[in-house]
C-alpha positions as a Markdown table, in Angstrom:
| # | Residue | x | y | z |
|---|---|---|---|---|
| 1 | Met | 64.6 | 17.8 | 28.3 |
| 2 | Thr | 67.4 | 20.2 | 27.4 |
| 3 | Thr | 69.9 | 22.1 | 29.5 |
| 4 | Thr | 67.5 | 25.1 | 29.6 |
| 5 | Asp | 64.3 | 23.2 | 30.6 |
| 6 | Pro | 63.3 | 23.8 | 34.2 |
| 7 | Ser | 62.8 | 21.1 | 36.8 |
| 8 | Pro | 59.2 | 20.7 | 38.0 |
| 9 | Thr | 60.4 | 22.2 | 41.3 |
| 10 | Ala | 61.0 | 25.5 | 39.6 |
| 11 | Thr | 57.5 | 26.7 | 40.3 |
| 12 | Ala | 56.9 | 24.7 | 43.5 |
| 13 | Arg | 60.2 | 24.8 | 45.5 |
| 14 | Pro | 58.9 | 26.7 | 48.5 |
| 15 | Ser | 56.1 | 24.1 | 49.2 |
| 16 | Leu | 57.8 | 20.9 | 48.0 |
| 17 | Arg | 59.3 | 19.9 | 51.3 |
| 18 | Leu | 56.0 | 20.4 | 53.1 |
| 19 | Ala | 54.2 | 18.6 | 50.3 |
| 20 | Arg | 56.5 | 15.6 | 50.7 |
| 21 | Glu | 55.9 | 15.5 | 54.4 |
| 22 | Arg | 52.2 | 15.6 | 53.9 |
| 23 | Phe | 52.4 | 12.8 | 51.3 |
| 24 | Leu | 54.4 | 10.6 | 53.6 |
| 25 | Ser | 51.8 | 11.1 | 56.4 |
| 26 | Gly | 48.9 | 10.5 | 54.1 |
| 27 | Arg | 47.5 | 14.1 | 54.3 |
| 28 | Pro | 46.2 | 16.1 | 51.4 |
| 29 | Leu | 48.8 | 17.9 | 49.3 |
| 30 | Pro | 49.0 | 21.7 | 48.9 |
| 31 | Pro | 48.2 | 23.1 | 45.5 |
| 32 | Gly | 50.8 | 23.6 | 42.9 |
| 33 | Val | 52.8 | 20.3 | 43.4 |
| 34 | Pro | 54.0 | 19.1 | 40.0 |
| 35 | Glu | 52.1 | 15.9 | 39.1 |
| 36 | Glu | 55.4 | 14.3 | 37.8 |
| 37 | Val | 56.8 | 14.6 | 41.3 |
| 38 | Val | 53.8 | 13.2 | 43.0 |
| 39 | Ala | 53.7 | 10.3 | 40.5 |
| 40 | Ala | 57.3 | 9.5 | 41.3 |
| 41 | Trp | 56.6 | 9.4 | 45.1 |
| 42 | Arg | 53.6 | 7.1 | 44.4 |
| 43 | Arg | 55.7 | 4.7 | 42.4 |
| 44 | Ala | 58.2 | 4.6 | 45.3 |
| 45 | Arg | 55.4 | 3.8 | 47.7 |
| 46 | Phe | 54.1 | 1.1 | 45.3 |
| 47 | Phe | 57.5 | -0.5 | 45.1 |
| 48 | Gly | 57.8 | -0.5 | 48.9 |
| 49 | Val | 60.8 | 1.8 | 49.1 |
| 50 | Pro | 61.3 | 3.0 | 52.7 |
| 51 | His | 61.7 | 6.7 | 52.7 |
| 52 | Asp | 64.1 | 6.5 | 55.7 |
| 53 | Leu | 66.4 | 3.9 | 53.9 |
| 54 | Ala | 69.8 | 4.5 | 55.5 |
| 55 | Gln | 72.0 | 1.8 | 54.1 |
| 56 | Pro | 72.6 | 1.1 | 50.4 |
| 57 | Pro | 71.2 | -2.2 | 49.1 |
| 58 | Ala | 73.5 | -5.2 | 48.7 |
| 59 | Pro | 75.7 | -4.9 | 45.6 |
| 60 | Pro | 74.1 | -6.5 | 42.6 |
| 61 | Ser | 76.1 | -9.0 | 40.5 |
| 62 | Leu | 77.8 | -7.3 | 37.5 |
| 63 | Pro | 78.8 | -8.8 | 34.2 |
| 64 | Arg | 82.5 | -9.6 | 33.9 |
| 65 | Glu | 82.6 | -7.4 | 30.7 |
| 66 | Ser | 80.9 | -4.1 | 30.0 |
| 67 | Thr | 80.9 | -2.6 | 26.6 |
| 68 | Leu | 79.7 | 0.7 | 28.1 |
| 69 | Leu | 82.4 | 0.9 | 30.7 |
| 70 | Asp | 85.1 | -0.1 | 28.2 |
| 71 | Ala | 84.1 | 2.8 | 26.0 |
| 72 | Ala | 83.4 | 5.2 | 28.8 |
| 73 | Arg | 86.6 | 4.7 | 30.8 |
| 74 | Pro | 88.9 | 6.7 | 28.5 |
| 75 | Val | 86.5 | 9.6 | 28.5 |
| 76 | Leu | 85.9 | 9.5 | 32.2 |
| 77 | Asp | 89.6 | 9.1 | 33.0 |
| 78 | Arg | 90.2 | 12.4 | 31.2 |
| 79 | Ile | 87.5 | 14.4 | 33.1 |
| 80 | Val | 88.0 | 13.0 | 36.6 |
| 81 | Pro | 90.8 | 15.4 | 37.4 |
| 82 | Ala | 88.3 | 18.2 | 37.0 |
| 83 | Leu | 86.2 | 16.8 | 39.9 |
| 84 | Asp | 89.0 | 17.1 | 42.4 |
| 85 | Gly | 87.7 | 19.1 | 45.4 |
| 86 | Gly | 84.7 | 20.3 | 43.3 |
| 87 | Gly | 81.9 | 18.7 | 45.4 |
| 88 | Val | 80.7 | 16.7 | 42.4 |
| 89 | Arg | 80.2 | 13.0 | 42.1 |
| 90 | Leu | 79.9 | 11.3 | 38.7 |
| 91 | Val | 78.1 | 8.0 | 38.6 |
| 92 | Leu | 77.9 | 5.7 | 35.6 |
| 93 | Thr | 75.2 | 3.0 | 35.5 |
| 94 | Asp | 74.3 | 0.3 | 33.1 |
| 95 | Asp | 70.8 | -0.1 | 31.6 |
| 96 | Arg | 69.6 | -1.9 | 34.8 |
| 97 | Leu | 70.8 | 1.1 | 36.8 |
| 98 | Arg | 73.6 | -0.9 | 38.5 |
| 99 | Val | 76.5 | 1.4 | 39.3 |
| 100 | Val | 79.5 | 0.3 | 37.3 |
| 101 | Trp | 81.8 | 3.3 | 38.0 |
| 102 | Thr | 81.9 | 6.3 | 40.2 |
| 103 | Ala | 84.3 | 9.2 | 41.1 |
| 104 | Gly | 84.3 | 12.4 | 43.1 |
| 105 | Asp | 82.7 | 13.1 | 46.5 |
| 106 | Val | 79.7 | 14.8 | 47.9 |
| 107 | Pro | 79.6 | 14.9 | 51.7 |
| 108 | Gly | 76.7 | 12.8 | 53.1 |
| 109 | Leu | 75.8 | 11.2 | 49.9 |
| 110 | Gly | 77.2 | 7.7 | 50.7 |
| 111 | Thr | 78.1 | 5.0 | 48.3 |
| 112 | Trp | 75.2 | 3.4 | 46.4 |
| 113 | Thr | 75.5 | 0.3 | 44.2 |
| 114 | Val | 72.1 | 0.5 | 42.4 |
| 115 | Leu | 69.9 | 3.5 | 41.4 |
| 116 | Ser | 66.8 | 1.6 | 40.3 |
| 117 | Glu | 63.6 | 3.4 | 41.2 |
| 118 | Gln | 62.3 | 0.1 | 42.6 |
| 119 | Val | 65.1 | 0.2 | 45.2 |
| 120 | Val | 65.8 | 3.8 | 46.0 |
| 121 | Gly | 62.9 | 5.8 | 44.5 |
| 122 | Asn | 63.1 | 8.9 | 42.3 |
| 123 | Asn | 66.6 | 10.0 | 41.2 |
| 124 | Gly | 68.2 | 11.5 | 38.2 |
| 125 | Ala | 69.6 | 8.3 | 36.7 |
| 126 | Ala | 66.3 | 6.4 | 37.0 |
| 127 | Leu | 64.3 | 9.4 | 35.6 |
| 128 | Ala | 66.7 | 9.6 | 32.6 |
| 129 | Val | 66.1 | 6.0 | 31.7 |
| 130 | Arg | 62.4 | 6.4 | 32.2 |
| 131 | Thr | 62.1 | 9.5 | 30.0 |
| 132 | Arg | 65.0 | 8.7 | 27.6 |
| 133 | Ala | 66.2 | 12.3 | 28.0 |
| 134 | Arg | 68.3 | 14.5 | 30.3 |
| 135 | Ala | 66.5 | 14.6 | 33.7 |
| 136 | Glu | 67.0 | 16.6 | 36.9 |
| 137 | Val | 65.9 | 15.7 | 40.4 |
| 138 | His | 66.3 | 18.4 | 43.1 |
| 139 | Gly | 66.0 | 18.1 | 46.8 |
| 140 | Ala | 62.5 | 17.1 | 48.0 |
| 141 | Glu | 61.8 | 15.6 | 44.6 |
| 142 | His | 63.7 | 12.6 | 45.9 |
| 143 | Phe | 61.8 | 10.1 | 47.9 |
| 144 | Leu | 64.6 | 9.1 | 50.3 |
| 145 | Asp | 65.2 | 11.2 | 53.4 |
| 146 | Arg | 68.9 | 11.2 | 53.0 |
| 147 | Trp | 68.8 | 12.7 | 49.5 |
| 148 | Gln | 66.8 | 15.8 | 50.5 |
| 149 | Asp | 69.8 | 18.1 | 50.4 |
| 150 | Ile | 71.3 | 17.0 | 47.0 |
| 151 | Cys | 70.4 | 17.6 | 43.4 |
| 152 | Ala | 71.3 | 15.4 | 40.4 |
| 153 | Val | 71.3 | 15.5 | 36.6 |
| 154 | Gly | 71.2 | 12.2 | 34.8 |
| 155 | Val | 71.8 | 11.8 | 31.0 |
| 156 | Pro | 71.0 | 8.5 | 29.2 |
| 157 | Val | 73.8 | 6.9 | 27.1 |
| 158 | Phe | 72.5 | 5.6 | 23.8 |
| 159 | Gly | 74.0 | 2.7 | 21.9 |
| 160 | Pro | 75.3 | 3.2 | 18.3 |
| 161 | Glu | 72.3 | 1.3 | 16.8 |
| 162 | Gly | 68.6 | 1.2 | 17.4 |
| 163 | Gly | 68.5 | 3.9 | 20.0 |
| 164 | Gln | 68.8 | 1.5 | 22.9 |
| 165 | Val | 69.7 | 3.0 | 26.3 |
| 166 | Leu | 73.0 | 1.4 | 27.5 |
| 167 | Gly | 73.1 | 3.2 | 30.8 |
| 168 | Thr | 73.3 | 6.7 | 32.3 |
| 169 | Leu | 75.9 | 9.2 | 33.5 |
| 170 | Thr | 74.8 | 11.3 | 36.5 |
| 171 | Ala | 76.3 | 14.3 | 38.2 |
| 172 | Val | 75.4 | 14.8 | 41.9 |
| 173 | Thr | 76.0 | 17.9 | 44.0 |
| 174 | Arg | 74.7 | 19.5 | 47.1 |
| 175 | Leu | 71.4 | 21.2 | 46.7 |
| 176 | Cys | 71.6 | 23.9 | 44.1 |
| 177 | Ala | 70.9 | 27.3 | 45.7 |
| 178 | Ala | 70.0 | 28.9 | 42.3 |
| 179 | Gly | 67.7 | 26.1 | 41.3 |
| 180 | Pro | 67.5 | 24.4 | 37.9 |
| 181 | Pro | 69.1 | 24.0 | 35.5 |
| 182 | His | 71.7 | 21.9 | 37.3 |
| 183 | Pro | 75.2 | 23.6 | 37.2 |
| 184 | Gln | 76.7 | 20.4 | 35.8 |
| 185 | Ala | 74.1 | 19.7 | 33.1 |
| 186 | Ala | 76.1 | 20.9 | 30.2 |
| 187 | Phe | 79.3 | 19.2 | 31.5 |
| 188 | Thr | 77.4 | 15.8 | 31.9 |
| 189 | Glu | 75.8 | 16.0 | 28.5 |
| 190 | Ala | 79.2 | 16.8 | 26.8 |
| 191 | Ala | 80.7 | 13.7 | 28.6 |
| 192 | Val | 77.9 | 11.5 | 27.4 |
| 193 | Thr | 78.3 | 12.8 | 23.8 |
| 194 | Ala | 82.0 | 11.8 | 24.0 |
| 195 | Val | 81.1 | 8.3 | 25.4 |
| 196 | Glu | 78.6 | 7.8 | 22.6 |
| 197 | Thr | 81.2 | 8.8 | 20.0 |
| 198 | Glu | 83.6 | 6.2 | 21.4 |
| 199 | Leu | 80.9 | 3.6 | 21.4 |
| 200 | Arg | 80.2 | 4.2 | 17.6 |
| 201 | Ala | 83.9 | 4.0 | 16.8 |
| 202 | Arg | 84.3 | 0.7 | 18.7 |
| 203 | Ala | 81.2 | -0.7 | 17.1 |
| 204 | Gly | 82.6 | -0.1 | 13.6 |
| 205 | Arg | 85.9 | -1.7 | 14.5 |
| 206 | Ala | 84.2 | -4.8 | 16.0 |
| 207 | Glu | 82.1 | -5.2 | 12.8 |
| 208 | Arg | 85.2 | -5.0 | 10.6 |
| 209 | Val | 87.1 | -7.5 | 12.8 |
| 210 | Leu | 84.1 | -9.9 | 12.6 |
| 211 | Leu | 83.9 | -9.6 | 8.8 |
| 212 | Asp | 87.7 | -10.2 | 8.5 |
| 213 | Ala | 87.4 | -13.3 | 10.6 |
| 214 | Phe | 84.6 | -14.6 | 8.5 |
| 215 | Val | 86.5 | -14.0 | 5.2 |
| 216 | Arg | 89.5 | -15.8 | 6.5 |
| 217 | Ala | 87.4 | -18.8 | 7.6 |
| 218 | Thr | 85.7 | -19.0 | 4.2 |
| 219 | Ser | 89.0 | -19.0 | 2.3 |
| 220 | Gly | 88.6 | -22.7 | 1.3 |
| 221 | Pro | 86.2 | -24.0 | -1.4 |
| 222 | Asp | 82.6 | -24.3 | -0.3 |
| 223 | Arg | 83.3 | -23.8 | 3.4 |
| 224 | Ala | 80.3 | -23.8 | 5.7 |
| 225 | Val | 80.9 | -21.0 | 8.1 |
| 226 | Ala | 78.9 | -18.7 | 10.3 |
| 227 | Ala | 80.1 | -15.7 | 12.2 |
| 228 | Leu | 78.0 | -14.2 | 14.9 |
| 229 | Asp | 78.4 | -11.5 | 17.6 |
| 230 | Gly | 74.8 | -11.2 | 19.0 |
| 231 | Arg | 73.9 | -8.4 | 16.6 |
| 232 | Asn | 75.3 | -9.4 | 13.3 |
| 233 | Arg | 75.1 | -12.7 | 11.6 |
| 234 | Leu | 77.2 | -13.7 | 8.6 |
| 235 | Val | 76.4 | -17.1 | 6.9 |
| 236 | Ser | 78.2 | -18.6 | 3.9 |
| 237 | Glu | 76.1 | -20.2 | 1.1 |
| 238 | Ala | 77.3 | -23.7 | 2.2 |
| 239 | Ala | 76.3 | -23.0 | 5.8 |
| 240 | Gln | 72.8 | -21.9 | 4.7 |
| 241 | Arg | 72.2 | -25.5 | 3.5 |
| 242 | Leu | 73.1 | -26.9 | 6.9 |
| 243 | Leu | 71.7 | -24.3 | 9.4 |
| 244 | Thr | 68.2 | -25.1 | 10.8 |
| 245 | Pro | 66.5 | -22.6 | 13.1 |
| 246 | Glu | 67.5 | -24.8 | 16.0 |
| 247 | Val | 71.1 | -24.9 | 15.1 |
| 248 | Leu | 71.2 | -21.2 | 14.4 |
| 249 | Gly | 69.6 | -20.5 | 17.8 |
| 250 | Ala | 72.3 | -22.7 | 19.5 |
| 251 | Leu | 75.0 | -20.7 | 17.8 |
| 252 | Glu | 73.4 | -17.4 | 18.7 |
| 253 | His | 73.4 | -18.6 | 22.3 |
| 254 | Glu | 77.0 | -19.5 | 22.0 |
| 255 | Ala | 77.9 | -16.1 | 20.6 |
| 256 | Ala | 76.1 | -14.3 | 23.5 |
| 257 | Gly | 77.9 | -16.5 | 26.1 |
| 258 | Ala | 81.3 | -16.0 | 24.4 |
| 259 | Arg | 81.4 | -12.4 | 25.6 |
| 260 | Asp | 81.6 | -13.5 | 29.3 |
| 261 | Thr | 84.0 | -16.4 | 28.8 |
| 262 | Asn | 87.6 | -16.9 | 27.8 |
| 263 | Leu | 87.3 | -19.3 | 24.9 |
| 264 | Pro | 90.5 | -21.0 | 23.7 |
| 265 | Asp | 91.9 | -20.0 | 20.4 |
| 266 | Ile | 90.7 | -23.3 | 18.9 |
| 267 | Gly | 87.3 | -24.1 | 20.1 |
| 268 | Asp | 85.9 | -27.6 | 20.8 |
| 269 | His | 82.8 | -28.8 | 18.9 |
| 270 | Thr | 79.9 | -27.0 | 20.5 |
| 271 | Glu | 76.8 | -29.0 | 21.5 |
| 272 | Leu | 74.0 | -28.7 | 18.9 |
| 273 | Pro | 70.3 | -29.8 | 19.2 |
| 274 | Glu | 69.5 | -33.4 | 18.6 |
| 275 | Gly | 69.1 | -34.2 | 14.9 |
| 276 | Ala | 71.1 | -31.1 | 13.8 |
| 277 | Gly | 72.7 | -33.1 | 11.0 |
| 278 | Cys | 76.0 | -31.3 | 11.4 |
| 279 | Thr | 78.8 | -30.5 | 13.9 |
| 280 | Ala | 80.1 | -27.0 | 14.7 |
| 281 | Gln | 83.6 | -26.1 | 15.8 |
| 282 | Val | 83.7 | -22.7 | 17.4 |
| 283 | Ala | 86.6 | -20.3 | 17.7 |
| 284 | Pro | 86.4 | -16.8 | 19.3 |
| 285 | Val | 86.8 | -13.5 | 17.5 |
| 286 | Arg | 88.8 | -11.0 | 19.6 |
| 287 | Leu | 89.4 | -7.3 | 19.6 |
| 288 | Asp | 91.8 | -5.7 | 22.0 |
| 289 | Gly | 92.0 | -8.9 | 24.0 |
| 290 | Arg | 88.2 | -9.1 | 24.4 |
| 291 | Thr | 86.0 | -11.7 | 22.9 |
| 292 | Ile | 83.4 | -10.0 | 20.6 |
| 293 | Gly | 81.9 | -12.9 | 18.8 |
| 294 | Ile | 82.5 | -16.4 | 17.3 |
| 295 | Val | 83.2 | -18.1 | 14.0 |
| 296 | Ala | 81.6 | -21.6 | 13.7 |
| 297 | Ala | 82.9 | -24.0 | 11.1 |
| 298 | Leu | 80.1 | -26.5 | 10.2 |
| 299 | Glu | 80.5 | -30.1 | 8.9 |
| 300 | Pro | 77.7 | -32.4 | 7.8 |
| 301 | Leu | 77.5 | -35.6 | 9.7 |
| 302 | Asp | 77.2 | -37.7 | 6.5 |
| 303 | Asp | 80.3 | -35.9 | 5.1 |
| 304 | Pro | 79.2 | -35.8 | 1.4 |
| 305 | Ala | 81.8 | -35.5 | -1.3 |
| 306 | Pro | 82.4 | -31.9 | -2.3 |
| 307 | Pro | 81.1 | -30.9 | -5.7 |
| 308 | Val | 83.7 | -30.7 | -8.5 |
| 309 | Ala | 84.2 | -27.1 | -9.4 |
| 310 | Ser | 84.5 | -26.3 | -13.1 |
| 311 | Ser | 86.3 | -23.0 | -12.3 |
| 312 | Pro | 88.2 | -21.5 | -9.5 |
| 313 | Pro | 85.8 | -20.3 | -6.7 |
| 314 | Thr | 85.1 | -16.7 | -6.1 |
| 315 | Val | 84.7 | -15.2 | -2.6 |
| 316 | Thr | 81.3 | -13.6 | -2.2 |
| 317 | Leu | 79.8 | -11.8 | 0.8 |
| 318 | Pro | 77.5 | -13.9 | 3.0 |
| 319 | Arg | 73.9 | -13.6 | 3.8 |
| 320 | Leu | 73.8 | -11.3 | 6.8 |
| 321 | Leu | 71.6 | -9.3 | 9.1 |
| 322 | Gly | 72.3 | -6.2 | 11.2 |
| 323 | Pro | 74.7 | -3.2 | 10.6 |
| 324 | Leu | 77.0 | -5.2 | 8.4 |
| 325 | Ala | 74.3 | -5.5 | 5.7 |
| 326 | Ala | 75.8 | -2.4 | 4.2 |
| 327 | His | 78.8 | -4.4 | 3.3 |
| 328 | Arg | 76.7 | -6.7 | 1.2 |
| 329 | Arg | 75.4 | -3.8 | -0.9 |
| 330 | Ala | 78.9 | -2.6 | -1.4 |
| 331 | Gly | 80.0 | -6.2 | -2.4 |
| 332 | Arg | 77.3 | -6.3 | -5.1 |
| 333 | Ala | 78.5 | -3.0 | -6.5 |
| 334 | Thr | 82.2 | -3.8 | -6.5 |
| 335 | Gly | 82.4 | -7.6 | -7.0 |
| 336 | Pro | 84.5 | -10.0 | -5.1 |
| 337 | Leu | 86.4 | -8.9 | -1.9 |
| 338 | Pro | 89.9 | -7.6 | -2.4 |
| 339 | Gly | 92.3 | -10.5 | -2.7 |
| 340 | Ala | 89.7 | -12.9 | -4.0 |
| 341 | Pro | 90.5 | -14.8 | -7.2 |
| 342 | Ala | 88.6 | -13.6 | -10.3 |
| 343 | Ala | 86.2 | -16.1 | -11.9 |
| 344 | His | 87.2 | -17.5 | -15.3 |
| 345 | Arg | 84.7 | -16.9 | -18.0 |
């Protein structure tokens, strides 16, 4: 849906309030009610949402770190002054539609901590996630009684890779007298574009920091090292000989958990599955004071003697998956990394 696409209520606004009342009382609906709206009401009834819900649900638990909020905050801080006295509320949710940030005020709206359709019924944020596009919900399209006099436009925020929805940004106002499109639609879409640009910039930085940490860790001869951040995986040739699927799975789990913990600079040996055949000492990789991944130094339990090198070692890029794979192709074209010793012939 674009900023010029009409809401389903554009052709049915005069009868929509009556249609909702008839739906709630179990009576036949009048003609012309958009099927998308009726389907949303039916989902709310299926989920057991009370139409007269007066109090917001209990606040859900939120992760201690939010990549989306970290990237969005500089953008949102710049645009919040424009909301002062404007009768607009901006709401940022994560992919589970938990509210992670809000600003502005709309009289009578109240403060809500989650916008999941299973909890509050049809709304702009939930519809944006459902359709993966800009979505508007006006007046009686909402299921809740207390949202009959508001309108909202929600825009999904996509991650820098894979097109995953990281969350939504929604602008809420009193009921739009002129009807759709929502007067804040273009403003909200522009804000989301800025947030997505910041996400891409930060993703590139994080990948470079992870790669740099890996290169530093593999500076010795035949070092068995793996660097992981939950999306990218860098594994040296020596580490490939030690990593079983079970060990790799344990390290992936460690990398995912590192984002929500404050690991010390020098990590302890992490617990590996029984029969792993090696140990792993884990250290965090940080960017702007935030843990973004880990570097694991592997040691075989039997500690075999290192092979005698006939020539000084070269530094080569690791086996890797994810967005950093482009670095491997570049490494093949240009040879060793900058600073690596050249091999004697």
